[in-house]
Amino acid sequence: MDRISTGIKGLDEVLRGGFPKGRTILVVGSPGSGKTTFAMQFLVGGAKAGDPGLYASFDQKPEWVKLDLASFGWELDSLEQSGKLTFIDATALKRRGQRVMEPETRVGSQVSLQIPELTLPSLARMIGRIAAEEGTQRIVVDPVTSLMLRYPEEVKRRRALLHFFDALESTGCSCLVTSEMRTSELERKFQLEEYLSQGVVLLHTMIHNGSIVRGLQVEKMRGISHDDQLRPYQITQAGIEVYPKDKVFEATLR
Amino acid sequence: MDRISTGIKGLDEVLRGGFPKGRTILVVGSPGSGKTTFAMQFLVGGAKAGDPGLYASFDQKPEWVKLDLASFGWELDSLEQSGKLTFIDATALKRRGQRVMEPETRVGSQVSLQIPELTLPSLARMIGRIAAEEGTQRIVVDPVTSLMLRYPEEVKRRRALLHFFDALESTGCSCLVTSEMRTSELERKFQLEEYLSQGVVLLHTMIHNGSIVRGLQVEKMRGISHDDQLRPYQITQAGIEVYPKDKVFEATLR
Amino acid sequence: MDRISTGIKGLDEVLRGGFPKGRTILVVGSPGSGKTTFAMQFLVGGAKAGDPGLYASFDQKPEWVKLDLASFGWELDSLEQSGKLTFIDATALKRRGQRVMEPETRVGSQVSLQIPELTLPSLARMIGRIAAEEGTQRIVVDPVTSLMLRYPEEVKRRRALLHFFDALESTGCSCLVTSEMRTSELERKFQLEEYLSQGVVLLHTMIHNGSIVRGLQVEKMRGISHDDQLRPYQITQAGIEVYPKDKVFEATLR
Amino acid sequence: MDRISTGIKGLDEVLRGGFPKGRTILVVGSPGSGKTTFAMQFLVGGAKAGDPGLYASFDQKPEWVKLDLASFGWELDSLEQSGKLTFIDATALKRRGQRVMEPETRVGSQVSLQIPELTLPSLARMIGRIAAEEGTQRIVVDPVTSLMLRYPEEVKRRRALLHFFDALESTGCSCLVTSEMRTSELERKFQLEEYLSQGVVLLHTMIHNGSIVRGLQVEKMRGISHDDQLRPYQITQAGIEVYPKDKVFEATLR
Amino acid sequence: MDRISTGIKGLDEVLRGGFPKGRTILVVGSPGSGKTTFAMQFLVGGAKAGDPGLYASFDQKPEWVKLDLASFGWELDSLEQSGKLTFIDATALKRRGQRVMEPETRVGSQVSLQIPELTLPSLARMIGRIAAEEGTQRIVVDPVTSLMLRYPEEVKRRRALLHFFDALESTGCSCLVTSEMRTSELERKFQLEEYLSQGVVLLHTMIHNGSIVRGLQVEKMRGISHDDQLRPYQITQAGIEVYPKDKVFEATLR
Amino acid sequence: MDRISTGIKGLDEVLRGGFPKGRTILVVGSPGSGKTTFAMQFLVGGAKAGDPGLYASFDQKPEWVKLDLASFGWELDSLEQSGKLTFIDATALKRRGQRVMEPETRVGSQVSLQIPELTLPSLARMIGRIAAEEGTQRIVVDPVTSLMLRYPEEVKRRRALLHFFDALESTGCSCLVTSEMRTSELERKFQLEEYLSQGVVLLHTMIHNGSIVRGLQVEKMRGISHDDQLRPYQITQAGIEVYPKDKVFEATLR
């Protein structure tokens, strides 16, 4: 199975060679666990290696996301201008009810989804169309959690998720989807997003003897053999770094 | 009671002679615990010993499943071409609402279930018919979890499960059904799938002192006396391997 | 109060003389805990001492039950032919909706409940009638859990359970009813079956330091004084054996 | 405040002088914890000291209750014949729907509540009337749990409980009501029965290092100062015995 | 901020000077934790210092409350006769449905709320009117839990609580409201009563190594700086006594 | 990214330079954890440095809030008179149903929201308008919990929260919102307020060996790198003080 580098320091080693290519990977973590950093690092890694990427932002407008990540020195603007990175502003999906009224506008490689009657299916089609036009290799959807807000009814949410994951899969790109969830909650319930993804990476935040401890776990990764242990990670000045040889509680003793 | 080899290294020893023949066994585990690997290994073991097998895939298209398992070197394509393995693509059941519209198509020994108005009963009838035609001895349904998506109402889901397990039983084959569930959830509730199966194998994923630990437990196996202890297992290059003489927490110390 | 031997090695000692005669005892345990073995051993013990018994099977057809228990060497077929054991196939109650259509058929001492419009009340009447005709002393209903499937509404299920326990009681026989439930669940809720029985035996399955541990507890037994401690038990080649002098965690150290 | 002896060995010492007179006390415990034994011992203690008592049985017919308690040697029949103990068979309330049809019958001092349209209010009135006629000093209602079965709707159950506790209170007798509940459940929720009683005695059943441990706790007792510690108790040949000077876990070491 | 003495031995020290004047304080505890004793001690302390108090009793008739507290020697009758203590019998609110029919009667300084159509708003108005007439400085409402019984619908209960707390606040008196709740339950949920009060005092009942341990915690007290540690307390012959210098588990070692 | 000083002693060090400017920060804690103190200290810190602030009070009237915080010596009245602090009395939103009737009144820089038909959208507009007029730099909304009371239906509450957070964001000010929640509850569920904020500060209250322990955790803070450890804090005479170099359980040993 073909592999692609994750762009996350130490993670390729955990995966014994990177993510499987062309699959949909879910990244799950609590607030502040670094999901957006993880996702953008994945795109930047690809862009620097020549793979155009697409970032669909459900919660934060692209300007804000870029501002939040500015300290990492990834030069997102220059990647965008060179066409290596395309931003889709899908925040309209979160705020309004079932539809938005304004027409789509496009400035440079940033697309603002203000098309009439924006729905999840139309967003899915648009992602597919742009990905095809731009020769996109990697897609990030950050975070899928917003669908919860639009679909309070479980049955409809379930159908929307199924449809949306299908649409991502049919692009042929390597996709990464983030989801906000506490790990304690994770231990309780069947989670549809996990089930629909070919890979699941958990970002655990634990309190151990009064200290916050962060650990990454590759819970599921179809098609490849990988390290399934909990490995410490940090959010450093250069982005997320995983320590593939350390154990979580030992790491807290440093 | 007649036994059949499970095809899983070490598991026949745990069972003191393999699965009872002609029964329905449930394999339960969390995402990434190796349920699909387990299930296919069961079929491959049978096929190599001359027993034709049938794999009904509810989530992943057969091509993908084969790709995911390619690294184990089981030569699934050649088993399929020689008629030892038949794949049923039942993914249509997951995606659509209550019915699908396209007619059934059949290419080689792979059947694509695009019959008009595919329902679970019609799928059950088809499995029965194909099993009879092909002289199938082993059937895998991977995973039954998808029924949850189609039957959001508990009463209907319950009825569908009852009906489907009855249909499997009436084929006379040895059947293996997988189900995605976290083990912490398992400790809480009555699970209909467990109740309807003649045997239940649990694939536990635990966090012990910051390490991921995997353990297999034969919870129930009607008609035979077996080891009921938790035994460590790993997903190796050759598939799942159970260590029938080890204990779980000792195993983590290696 | 009159006592009857339980037929379970070691259990009469725990009870200081066997079950109270003419009462309804509930046996509760998780999948694989040995409920069916326990129940049949109770009947076999009675039959060998001259008490005719009746086994009403809600989940498994009698042939299957006999096959599952064949390894214990209890000679169920010969007990059946000599009229010491009668099997009632009540599986139709689980599968269908509210009624079944086929007429009752009777082959030897095995009764197949295919009467028109089989309902729980008609089953209860039939059990009463057969028990009277055969001079039955012991009745087993295995498991009552199936009623959950037929009565998804709590109010109706409750009424059905009340009615059914009344019917058992009015036969004058010593009755044993099994119920599938996890012990962790048991610690949480009021359970109507427990409340309606004059005695409750719990079959605990616990994980202690990574080992599966089985323990039997006589939780309630009206009318007699008994050992209420948790005692280890095993499913041996001869059936269930309780160790009335051992403690559970000591037993795990052997 | 006037006190009455509880009749339970060791409990008067825990209460520093017995129950407060004329109040309603709730006894709560899991199946097999000895609630019925406790309640009858309370009546027998009173009867032997000259106070006529009344036992209203919601679950078990009086004959059965007497049989169950026969081993304690309390001579219930002779107490009944001498008018010191009156049994009310209120089991009809559990079994039927909202009403029963048969007229009340009275044999000796045992009253069978088969009055037309028996409702909880009419039962309450009857208890009041009989208590007045017989000069009853102590009333037991065993167990109030059955009301749950008759009133599946929470609002109605609540109203019935309020009404029934008011009726008990207005008799002027010292009343004891039992309720079946697990102690783990107790730690979770507001319990109306507890709230409506002037005193609450908890019969705890705990598992401590694999042993069953029983402990009595006087949780609430309005109007008196009492020992509020958990004290070990046993069900002995003479009934319930509390060890007012021992601590629970020390007691398990004997 | 002005302070008033709590009347509870040791509590003024925990609060570093008493309750803030003119606020509503909530006292929360499980059955038997001493809520009523606490509340009356607060009124008695005020009355002895010259502040007239008003006790509105939702559960127990005033005669009973006085009887229950008689052993503390607080001379409640003489305080009532001298006009220092007024009792309002609001038990009618618990028992009936939405209204009561009888006209208000007034005997001495005890008011029986049998006004036509007694509702919570009319009770609130009455409390306000009496407080104004009597020059009341302290008001106790014991317990607010009864509102749960009258308002089974959450939305209405919420509105009633809001309204009632507003009414108390508008009297200008220092108010103390009790609420029956287990502390384990407290750790789980948002509690409206806590949220609406300016101060919250928790009476914890814990089981520590098989002993019952009682601890008082001032969880919230707007406007003052206070000790927020858990402090042991006992119900002594003189009422509640808090040990402001002790720690809870040390205290259990005495 | 621009930073602003938090005004909380020790917190700027935890954040490595203060809050990011122009963002919405959520402060979460249980009753009595110091949320209001935290929020006002944030405004006072700004006002003293020349940034006008606005405090919208949902629960307590501004007079009361000022009184409660009087002991800290922050001279709130003088800050208000000099226009550095504006108070909005939004308590009407909590008490009434969906609307209030009285016209808006304005006394000095305190605004009483008694406009006809006050709704959350009109409050949001008013906050925006006043912020623009006064040149406000910092806004506090204390606490957002009240919205729960006004919007019992989850779907409407969700929409109101989304709208309100959008309105805050569009003011361009640095906003701080408080929310009352127990930390044990926090570990369970997805919390919309957390999700909608760019930063989350948790005020933990824990019981450790019978002592109350307080710890502050910066769970999420988009756009900046910060210390994510749990740090002890106290409510001192000068307001909240965080100890950025200490660990929580060590701190309890002093």
CSV table of N, CA and C in Angstrom, one decimal, chain F residues 193-231:
chain,number,residue,atom,x,y,z
F,193,GLU,N,-20.1,25.9,24.7
F,193,GLU,CA,-19.4,27.2,25.0
F,193,GLU,C,-17.9,27.1,24.8
F,194,GLU,N,-17.4,25.9,25.2
F,194,GLU,CA,-16.0,25.7,25.0
F,194,GLU,C,-15.6,25.7,23.6
F,195,TYR,N,-16.4,25.1,22.8
F,195,TYR,CA,-16.2,24.9,21.4
F,195,TYR,C,-16.2,26.2,20.7
F,196,LEU,N,-17.1,27.1,21.1
F,196,LEU,CA,-17.3,28.4,20.4
F,196,LEU,C,-16.2,29.5,20.8
F,197,SER,N,-15.5,29.2,21.9
F,197,SER,CA,-14.5,30.2,22.4
F,197,SER,C,-13.2,29.9,21.8
F,198,GLN,N,-12.4,31.0,21.6
F,198,GLN,CA,-11.0,30.8,21.1
F,198,GLN,C,-10.1,30.4,22.3
F,199,GLY,N,-10.5,30.6,23.5
F,199,GLY,CA,-9.7,30.2,24.6
F,199,GLY,C,-10.6,29.6,25.7
F,200,VAL,N,-10.1,28.7,26.5
F,200,VAL,CA,-10.8,28.1,27.6
F,200,VAL,C,-9.9,28.1,28.9
F,201,VAL,N,-10.4,28.7,29.9
F,201,VAL,CA,-9.6,28.6,31.2
F,201,VAL,C,-10.5,27.8,32.2
F,202,LEU,N,-10.0,26.7,32.7
F,202,LEU,CA,-10.8,25.9,33.7
F,202,LEU,C,-10.3,26.3,35.1
F,203,LEU,N,-11.3,26.5,36.0
F,203,LEU,CA,-11.0,26.7,37.4
F,203,LEU,C,-11.5,25.4,38.1
F,204,HIS,N,-10.5,24.5,38.4
F,204,HIS,CA,-10.9,23.2,39.0
F,204,HIS,C,-11.0,23.3,40.5
F,205,THR,N,-12.0,22.7,41.1
F,205,THR,CA,-12.1,22.5,42.5
F,205,THR,C,-12.1,21.0,42.8
F,206,MET,N,-11.0,20.5,43.4
F,206,MET,CA,-10.9,19.1,43.7
F,206,MET,C,-10.9,18.8,45.1
F,207,ILE,N,-11.3,17.6,45.5
F,207,ILE,CA,-11.1,17.1,46.9
F,207,ILE,C,-9.9,16.1,46.9
F,208,HIS,N,-8.8,16.4,47.6
F,208,HIS,CA,-7.7,15.6,47.6
F,208,HIS,C,-7.3,15.2,49.0
F,209,ASN,N,-7.4,14.0,49.4
F,209,ASN,CA,-7.2,13.6,50.8
F,209,ASN,C,-8.0,14.5,51.8
F,210,GLY,N,-9.3,14.7,51.5
F,210,GLY,CA,-10.1,15.5,52.4
F,210,GLY,C,-9.8,17.0,52.4
F,211,SER,N,-9.0,17.5,51.5
F,211,SER,CA,-8.8,18.9,51.4
F,211,SER,C,-9.3,19.4,50.1
F,212,ILE,N,-9.8,20.7,50.1
F,212,ILE,CA,-10.2,21.3,48.9
F,212,ILE,C,-9.0,21.9,48.2
F,213,VAL,N,-8.8,21.6,46.9
F,213,VAL,CA,-7.6,22.0,46.2
F,213,VAL,C,-8.1,22.8,45.0
F,214,ARG,N,-7.6,24.0,44.7
F,214,ARG,CA,-8.0,24.7,43.6
F,214,ARG,C,-6.9,24.8,42.5
F,215,GLY,N,-7.2,24.6,41.3
F,215,GLY,CA,-6.2,24.6,40.2
F,215,GLY,C,-6.7,25.2,39.0
F,216,LEU,N,-5.9,26.1,38.3
F,216,LEU,CA,-6.3,26.7,37.1
F,216,LEU,C,-5.6,26.0,35.9
F,217,GLN,N,-6.3,25.7,34.9
F,217,GLN,CA,-5.7,25.1,33.7
F,217,GLN,C,-6.2,25.9,32.4
F,218,VAL,N,-5.2,26.3,31.7
F,218,VAL,CA,-5.5,26.9,30.4
F,218,VAL,C,-5.6,25.7,29.4
F,219,GLU,N,-6.9,25.4,29.1
F,219,GLU,CA,-7.1,24.2,28.3
F,219,GLU,C,-6.9,24.4,26.9
F,220,LYS,N,-7.3,25.6,26.4
F,220,LYS,CA,-7.2,25.9,25.0
F,220,LYS,C,-6.9,27.4,24.9
F,221,MET,N,-6.1,27.8,24.0
F,221,MET,CA,-5.8,29.2,23.7
F,221,MET,C,-5.3,29.3,22.3
F,222,ARG,N,-6.2,29.5,21.4
F,222,ARG,CA,-5.8,29.5,19.9
F,222,ARG,C,-4.8,30.6,19.7
F,223,GLY,N,-3.8,30.4,18.9
F,223,GLY,CA,-2.9,31.4,18.4
F,223,GLY,C,-1.7,31.7,19.2
F,224,ILE,N,-1.6,31.1,20.4
F,224,ILE,CA,-0.4,31.3,21.2
F,224,ILE,C,0.0,30.0,21.8
F,225,SER,N,1.3,29.9,22.1
F,225,SER,CA,1.8,28.8,22.9
F,225,SER,C,1.8,29.1,24.3
F,226,HIS,N,1.4,28.2,25.2
F,226,HIS,CA,1.2,28.5,26.6
F,226,HIS,C,1.5,27.3,27.5
F,227,ASP,N,1.6,27.5,28.7
F,227,ASP,CA,1.7,26.4,29.7
F,227,ASP,C,0.4,25.7,29.8
F,228,ASP,N,0.3,24.5,29.6
F,228,ASP,CA,-1.0,23.8,29.7
F,228,ASP,C,-1.1,23.0,31.0
F,229,GLN,N,-0.2,23.2,31.9
F,229,GLN,CA,-0.3,22.4,33.2
F,229,GLN,C,-1.3,23.0,34.1
F,230,LEU,N,-1.7,22.2,35.1
F,230,LEU,CA,-2.6,22.6,36.1
F,230,LEU,C,-1.8,23.4,37.2
F,231,ARG,N,-2.2,24.6,37.5
F,231,ARG,CA,-1.4,25.5,38.4
F,231,ARG,C,-2.3,25.9,39.6
